[in-house]
Short mmCIF file of C-alpha atoms in Angstrom, two decimals:
data_model
loop_
_atom_site.label_atom_id
_atom_site.label_comp_id
_atom_site.label_asym_id
_atom_site.label_seq_id
_atom_site.Cartn_x
_atom_site.Cartn_y
_atom_site.Cartn_z
CA UNK M 1 79.47 99.19 162.05
CA UNK M 2 76.60 100.94 160.29
CA UNK M 3 75.09 104.24 161.65
CA UNK M 4 72.21 103.18 163.78
CA UNK M 5 70.23 106.29 162.94
CA UNK M 6 69.93 104.97 159.37
CA UNK M 7 67.41 102.12 158.78
CA UNK M 8 69.09 98.96 157.60
CA UNK M 9 66.93 98.74 154.40
CA UNK M 10 68.82 101.78 153.07
CA UNK M 11 72.06 99.79 153.19
CA UNK M 12 70.64 96.46 151.95
CA UNK M 13 73.17 94.62 149.74
CA UNK M 14 75.79 97.38 150.11
CA UNK M 15 78.36 95.32 151.99
CA UNK M 16 77.82 92.41 149.57
CA UNK M 17 78.43 94.67 146.58
CA UNK M 18 81.67 95.96 148.10
CA UNK M 19 82.95 92.43 148.94
CA UNK M 20 82.16 91.15 145.47
CA UNK M 21 83.98 94.03 143.79
CA UNK M 22 86.89 93.69 146.25
CA UNK M 23 87.30 89.97 145.52
CA UNK M 24 88.23 90.55 141.88
CA UNK M 25 89.20 94.23 141.87
CA UNK M 26 86.47 94.96 139.31
CA UNK M 27 84.37 98.03 138.94
CA UNK M 28 80.76 97.97 140.05
CA UNK M 29 78.37 96.58 137.46
CA UNK M 30 75.62 98.62 135.76
CA UNK M 31 72.99 96.70 137.71
CA UNK M 32 74.74 97.31 141.04
CA UNK M 33 75.05 101.05 140.32
CA UNK M 34 71.40 101.27 139.36
CA UNK M 35 70.39 99.43 142.52
CA UNK M 36 72.41 101.92 144.54
CA UNK M 37 70.75 104.88 142.73
CA UNK M 38 67.30 103.41 143.46
CA UNK M 39 68.25 103.09 147.14
CA UNK M 40 69.36 106.75 147.11
CA UNK M 41 66.00 107.79 145.63
CA UNK M 42 64.07 105.83 148.24
CA UNK M 43 66.15 107.30 151.06
CA UNK M 44 65.44 110.83 149.77
CA UNK M 45 61.71 110.06 149.55
CA UNK M 46 61.89 108.85 153.12
CA UNK M 47 63.33 112.15 154.18
CA UNK M 48 66.81 110.88 155.02
CA UNK M 49 69.58 113.43 154.83
CA UNK M 50 72.47 112.78 152.43
CA UNK M 51 75.25 113.55 154.94
CA UNK M 52 73.96 110.99 157.44
CA UNK M 53 73.57 108.39 154.65
CA UNK M 54 77.14 108.97 153.40
CA UNK M 55 78.45 108.49 156.99
CA UNK M 56 76.46 105.25 157.21
CA UNK M 57 77.95 103.98 153.97
CA UNK M 58 81.49 104.90 155.05
CA UNK M 59 80.97 103.20 158.38
CA UNK M 60 79.75 100.03 156.65
CA UNK M 61 82.71 100.10 154.31
CA UNK M 62 85.10 100.39 157.25
CA UNK M 63 83.67 97.09 158.54
CA UNK M 64 84.12 95.40 155.14
CA UNK M 65 87.70 96.69 154.89
CA UNK M 66 88.87 95.49 158.29
CA UNK M 67 91.74 93.06 158.10
CA UNK M 68 92.23 93.28 154.34
CA UNK M 69 95.60 93.54 152.61
CA UNK M 70 96.62 97.04 151.36
CA UNK M 71 95.85 95.97 147.79
CA UNK M 72 92.40 94.63 148.66
CA UNK M 73 91.71 97.80 150.82
CA UNK M 74 92.53 99.86 147.73
CA UNK M 75 89.89 97.92 145.78
CA UNK M 76 87.37 98.60 148.57
CA UNK M 77 88.08 102.36 148.48
CA UNK M 78 87.52 102.39 144.67
CA UNK M 79 84.31 100.47 145.06
CA UNK M 80 83.11 102.81 147.84
CA UNK M 81 83.76 105.80 145.65
CA UNK M 82 81.59 104.38 142.91
CA UNK M 83 78.90 103.18 145.29
CA UNK M 84 78.56 106.47 147.25
CA UNK M 85 78.58 108.43 143.99
CA UNK M 86 75.72 106.31 142.58
CA UNK M 87 73.77 106.51 145.81
CA UNK M 88 74.20 110.26 146.02
CA UNK M 89 73.15 110.60 142.37
CA UNK M 90 69.90 108.79 143.05
CA UNK M 91 69.34 110.86 146.19
CA UNK M 92 69.90 114.14 144.35
CA UNK M 93 67.62 112.96 141.45
CA UNK M 94 64.82 112.33 143.85
CA UNK M 95 65.42 115.72 145.49
CA UNK M 96 65.30 117.53 142.14
CA UNK M 97 62.11 115.66 141.22
CA UNK M 98 60.56 116.67 144.58
CA UNK M 99 61.53 120.30 144.08
CA UNK M 100 59.97 120.33 140.57
CA UNK M 101 56.81 118.75 141.92
CA UNK M 102 56.68 121.28 144.78
CA UNK M 103 57.21 124.08 142.32
CA UNK M 104 54.45 122.77 140.09
CA UNK M 105 52.08 122.42 143.04
CA UNK M 106 53.00 125.96 144.18
CA UNK M 107 52.44 127.36 140.68
CA UNK M 108 49.07 125.59 140.39
CA UNK M 109 48.04 126.97 143.79
CA UNK M 110 49.13 130.52 142.83
CA UNK M 111 47.15 130.34 139.57
CA UNK M 112 44.09 129.05 141.33
CA UNK M 113 44.37 131.61 144.10
CA UNK M 114 45.01 134.75 141.98
CA UNK M 115 42.45 133.79 139.34
CA UNK M 116 39.77 132.80 141.86
CA UNK M 117 39.65 129.18 140.64
CA UNK M 118 39.10 125.97 142.62
CA UNK M 119 36.82 125.18 145.53
CA UNK M 120 37.31 127.72 148.32
CA UNK M 121 37.47 125.11 151.10
CA UNK M 122 40.08 123.10 149.18
CA UNK M 123 41.97 126.27 148.31
CA UNK M 124 42.11 127.27 152.03
CA UNK M 125 43.56 123.82 152.90
CA UNK M 126 46.20 124.12 150.22
CA UNK M 127 47.01 127.71 151.32
CA UNK M 128 48.16 126.57 154.72
CA UNK M 129 50.87 124.48 153.13
CA UNK M 130 52.31 127.65 151.57
CA UNK M 131 51.99 129.79 154.71
CA UNK M 132 48.64 131.57 154.20
CA UNK M 133 45.59 131.58 156.40
CA UNK M 134 42.82 132.59 154.05
CA UNK M 135 40.36 133.15 156.84
CA UNK M 136 42.36 136.33 157.62
CA UNK M 137 42.56 139.50 155.59
CA UNK M 138 45.52 139.85 153.22
CA UNK M 139 47.03 142.60 151.10
CA UNK M 140 48.70 142.05 147.73
CA UNK M 141 51.56 144.04 146.19
CA UNK M 142 52.73 143.72 142.61
CA UNK M 143 56.14 144.89 141.37
CA UNK M 144 56.70 145.52 137.59
CA UNK M 145 60.04 146.49 136.08
CA UNK M 146 61.49 147.06 132.66
CA UNK M 147 62.79 143.45 132.80
CA UNK M 148 60.48 140.48 133.62
CA UNK M 149 60.61 138.85 137.03
CA UNK M 150 61.20 135.13 136.82
CA UNK M 151 61.15 132.37 139.44
CA UNK M 152 64.58 131.57 140.60
CA UNK M 153 66.23 134.52 138.83
CA UNK M 154 69.06 136.29 140.83
CA UNK M 155 66.94 139.43 141.06
CA UNK M 156 63.98 137.50 142.49
CA UNK M 157 66.13 135.53 144.89
CA UNK M 158 67.86 138.69 146.16
CA UNK M 159 64.55 140.39 147.01
CA UNK M 160 63.23 137.16 148.55
CA UNK M 161 66.37 136.76 150.67
CA UNK M 162 66.11 140.33 151.91
CA UNK M 163 62.45 139.96 152.77
CA UNK M 164 62.73 136.70 154.70
CA UNK M 165 66.00 137.77 156.44
CA UNK M 166 64.07 140.79 157.75
CA UNK M 167 60.75 139.19 158.65
CA UNK M 168 61.34 135.48 158.88
CA UNK M 169 58.21 133.35 158.92
CA UNK M 170 55.36 135.84 158.98
CA UNK M 171 53.09 133.93 156.59
CA UNK M 172 54.42 135.76 153.59
CA UNK M 173 54.05 134.36 150.05
CA UNK M 174 56.40 135.67 147.36
CA UNK M 175 55.88 134.52 143.77
CA UNK M 176 56.05 135.64 140.19
CA UNK M 177 53.08 135.98 137.86
CA UNK M 178 52.96 137.29 134.29
CA UNK M 179 56.49 138.79 134.58
CA UNK M 180 55.62 140.58 137.85
CA UNK M 181 56.83 139.87 141.33
CA UNK M 182 53.88 139.37 143.70
CA UNK M 183 53.98 139.61 147.49
CA UNK M 184 50.96 138.48 149.60
CA UNK M 185 51.10 139.37 153.29
CA UNK M 186 48.63 139.51 156.21
CA UNK M 187 46.76 142.78 156.32
CA UNK M 188 48.16 143.67 159.75
CA UNK M 189 51.77 143.30 158.43
CA UNK M 190 51.86 146.51 156.33
CA UNK M 191 55.58 146.90 157.13
CA UNK M 192 56.24 143.81 155.05
CA UNK M 193 54.81 145.32 151.91
CA UNK M 194 56.49 148.65 152.51
CA UNK M 195 59.84 146.82 152.81
CA UNK M 196 59.06 144.69 149.77
CA UNK M 197 58.34 147.85 147.76
CA UNK M 198 61.64 149.47 148.74
CA UNK M 199 63.59 146.34 147.98
CA UNK M 200 61.96 145.84 144.56
CA UNK M 201 62.38 149.51 143.61
CA UNK M 202 66.00 149.50 144.65
CA UNK M 203 66.87 146.23 142.98
CA UNK M 204 65.08 146.41 139.64
CA UNK M 205 65.62 149.21 137.17
CA UNK M 206 62.48 151.18 136.36
CA UNK M 207 60.48 149.15 138.90
CA UNK M 208 57.14 150.38 140.10
CA UNK M 209 55.11 148.70 142.91
CA UNK M 210 51.37 148.88 143.45
CA UNK M 211 49.67 147.82 146.64
CA UNK M 212 46.06 146.78 146.79
CA UNK M 213 43.76 147.18 149.66
CA UNK M 214 43.23 144.66 152.42
CA UNK M 215 40.41 142.14 151.90
CA UNK M 216 39.41 138.96 153.74
CA UNK M 217 39.15 135.42 152.44
CA UNK M 218 40.38 133.79 149.23
CA UNK M 219 38.27 136.19 147.16
CA UNK M 220 39.83 138.99 149.07
CA UNK M 221 43.34 138.02 147.86
CA UNK M 222 42.02 138.06 144.27
CA UNK M 223 40.42 141.46 144.81
CA UNK M 224 43.52 143.02 146.33
CA UNK M 225 45.63 141.48 143.50
CA UNK M 226 43.35 142.95 140.82
CA UNK M 227 43.50 146.34 142.55
CA UNK M 228 47.28 146.27 142.45
CA UNK M 229 47.29 145.33 138.74
CA UNK M 230 44.71 148.07 137.93
CA UNK M 231 46.87 150.56 139.78
CA UNK M 232 49.91 149.62 137.64
CA UNK M 233 47.85 149.98 134.48
CA UNK M 234 46.38 153.29 135.65
CA UNK M 235 49.90 154.62 136.42
CA UNK M 236 51.00 153.75 132.92
CA UNK M 237 48.02 155.41 131.26
CA UNK M 238 48.07 158.52 133.48
CA UNK M 239 51.81 158.93 133.46
CA UNK M 240 52.26 158.79 137.23
CA UNK M 241 55.97 158.77 138.08
CA UNK M 242 55.85 157.68 141.71
CA UNK M 243 57.62 154.35 142.47
CA UNK M 244 54.99 153.17 144.90
CA UNK M 245 51.22 153.37 144.27
CA UNK M 246 48.44 152.58 146.76
CA UNK M 247 45.08 151.50 145.27
CA UNK M 248 43.34 153.23 148.17
CA UNK M 249 44.65 156.60 146.85
CA UNK M 250 43.36 155.97 143.33
CA UNK M 251 39.73 155.10 143.97
CA UNK M 252 38.45 158.17 142.21
CA UNK M 253 39.65 156.88 138.83
CA UNK M 254 37.63 153.70 138.66
CA UNK M 255 34.61 155.85 139.63
CA UNK M 256 35.31 158.20 136.74
CA UNK M 257 35.60 155.32 134.21
CA UNK M 258 32.70 153.23 135.50
CA UNK M 259 30.51 154.72 132.79
CA UNK M 260 32.96 154.75 129.87
CA UNK M 261 30.41 156.07 127.39
CA UNK M 262 29.56 159.01 129.56
CA UNK M 263 33.28 159.84 130.04
CA UNK M 264 33.90 159.50 126.26
CA UNK M 265 30.98 161.96 125.64
CA UNK M 266 32.53 164.42 128.14
CA UNK M 267 35.94 164.27 126.49
CA UNK M 268 34.46 164.71 122.99
CA UNK M 269 32.17 167.56 124.07
CA UNK M 270 34.66 169.52 126.19
CA UNK M 271 38.03 168.76 124.50
CA UNK M 272 36.93 167.91 120.99
CA UNK M 273 37.26 171.59 119.84
CA UNK M 274 40.97 171.45 120.59
CA UNK M 275 41.36 169.53 117.34
CA UNK M 276 40.96 172.83 115.55
CA UNK M 277 44.20 174.10 116.99
CA UNK M 278 47.27 174.35 114.79
CA UNK M 279 49.36 171.23 115.50
CA UNK M 280 46.36 169.31 116.78
CA UNK M 281 44.96 168.95 120.29
CA UNK M 282 47.96 167.26 122.03
CA UNK M 283 50.05 170.39 122.84
CA UNK M 284 47.04 172.08 124.41
CA UNK M 285 45.99 168.94 126.19
CA UNK M 286 49.55 168.69 127.61
CA UNK M 287 49.27 172.29 128.71
CA UNK M 288 46.07 171.58 130.66
CA UNK M 289 47.54 168.44 132.21
CA UNK M 290 50.63 170.22 133.55
CA UNK M 291 48.60 173.25 134.56
CA UNK M 292 46.25 171.16 136.70
CA UNK M 293 49.13 169.04 138.05
CA UNK M 294 50.88 172.15 139.36
CA UNK M 295 47.80 173.41 141.18
CA UNK M 296 46.87 175.88 138.42
CA UNK M 297 50.04 177.90 138.96
CA UNK M 298 50.76 179.28 135.47
CA UNK M 299 54.42 180.21 136.18
CA UNK M 300 55.29 176.70 137.49
CA UNK M 301 53.43 175.09 134.57
CA UNK M 302 55.32 177.25 132.14
CA UNK M 303 58.63 176.24 133.73
CA UNK M 304 57.83 172.56 133.46
CA UNK M 305 56.72 172.96 129.84
CA UNK M 306 59.89 175.10 129.13
CA UNK M 307 57.62 177.94 127.99
CA UNK M 308 57.61 181.60 128.81
CA UNK M 309 54.84 182.76 131.12
CA UNK M 310 53.53 184.83 128.19
CA UNK M 311 53.40 181.74 125.94
CA UNK M 312 51.69 179.84 128.75
CA UNK M 313 49.05 182.54 129.15
CA UNK M 314 48.54 182.56 125.35
CA UNK M 315 47.85 178.79 125.37
CA UNK M 316 45.40 178.99 128.27
CA UNK M 317 43.55 181.84 126.41
CA UNK M 318 43.54 179.71 123.25
CA UNK M 319 41.98 176.81 125.18
CA UNK M 320 39.32 179.18 126.58
CA UNK M 321 38.44 180.43 123.11
CA UNK M 322 38.28 177.01 121.50
CA UNK M 323 36.37 175.23 124.30
CA UNK M 324 34.37 178.05 125.79
CA UNK M 325 35.69 176.97 129.28
CA UNK M 326 38.15 179.13 131.20
CA UNK M 327 40.85 177.08 133.05
CA UNK M 328 41.09 179.84 135.57
CA UNK M 329 37.43 179.84 136.41
CA UNK M 330 36.63 177.55 139.40
CA UNK M 331 33.34 176.38 137.87
CA UNK M 332 34.88 175.60 134.44
CA UNK M 333 38.09 174.24 135.99
CA UNK M 334 36.39 171.09 137.42
CA UNK M 335 34.75 170.20 134.09
CA UNK M 336 38.01 170.76 132.20
CA UNK M 337 40.12 168.77 134.71
CA UNK M 338 37.70 165.85 134.70
CA UNK M 339 37.75 165.82 130.88
CA UNK M 340 41.58 165.88 130.87
CA UNK M 341 41.68 162.97 133.28
CA UNK M 342 39.19 161.11 131.06
CA UNK M 343 41.29 161.82 128.00
CA UNK M 344 44.32 160.29 129.69
CA UNK M 345 42.32 157.27 130.89
CA UNK M 346 40.86 156.72 127.38
CA UNK M 347 44.06 157.51 125.56
CA UNK M 348 42.46 160.38 123.62
CA UNK M 349 43.33 161.76 121.03
CA UNK M 350 45.50 158.75 120.08
CA UNK M 351 42.38 156.55 120.29
CA UNK M 352 39.25 157.88 118.54
CA UNK M 353 36.23 157.91 120.88
#
């Protein structure tokens, strides 16, 4: 008797196919196999589970095989094997198609969301399907490693499994975009992004994670995402070596570069004279960078540059004579340090200003 939990239309013609094959001991025909595959596809589209469907087919086959001779029963078993295999093939084919369609819809949504495309009302409706409530504030983190992050790669799946095993369904969206791994989480779930950053850094060689600030609405997701990307770019240009960056800690840099022409003028005016130094400006620029990074402690800067303190003092004096600004003077120090930051942001002297 067929499984009553399975609608009869998913078994239509199945018993007849078995009996016809059993009568002559033949294999199932091409048309019969294709009909079973089509039934499998329709069952998958109706949301029927494969295990329950297989049980229903075996139950129906048991009814057909009742009272048959051993030879005829053997024919039934062979026909059932072919039939169930064809049905399962159709079911799996429909499932793969559904997965591809879901992935395509998800990718389209991600592109529209992170690039600020599409009608906001429609975008908000689609967001709920993927676990986001765009009326709330969200924060975006972006992970970038030496190797690209791909959808479905073992690395991406490992991080995703760790994240969802820890937090379950907290309206988290994990995706890849432009070889980066992106995590979008509600603004009040900061522990999610902290954990995401640790997992990404531990799993991917040379990985760095940037976390944007919290912003509300669909446009807020875009804003936070752009902040995270800008932080990654800034870290590359400035040579930051920390594995986790917070856009909130780097707000001074966009301010400094808002007027690019003014910053370029400052770099040329203050640091341009370093070009007169033997060996070019780069060694002295590196000296200033490390000197300021160490809090203007000459001995520590010398150690990091593998120089003697005497050589370090000579370099600082050389900078003072060329630029007219003394790195040890509090008034001059701010101008010099701002110019050094500007040089790193504008990639001077590699790029002519």
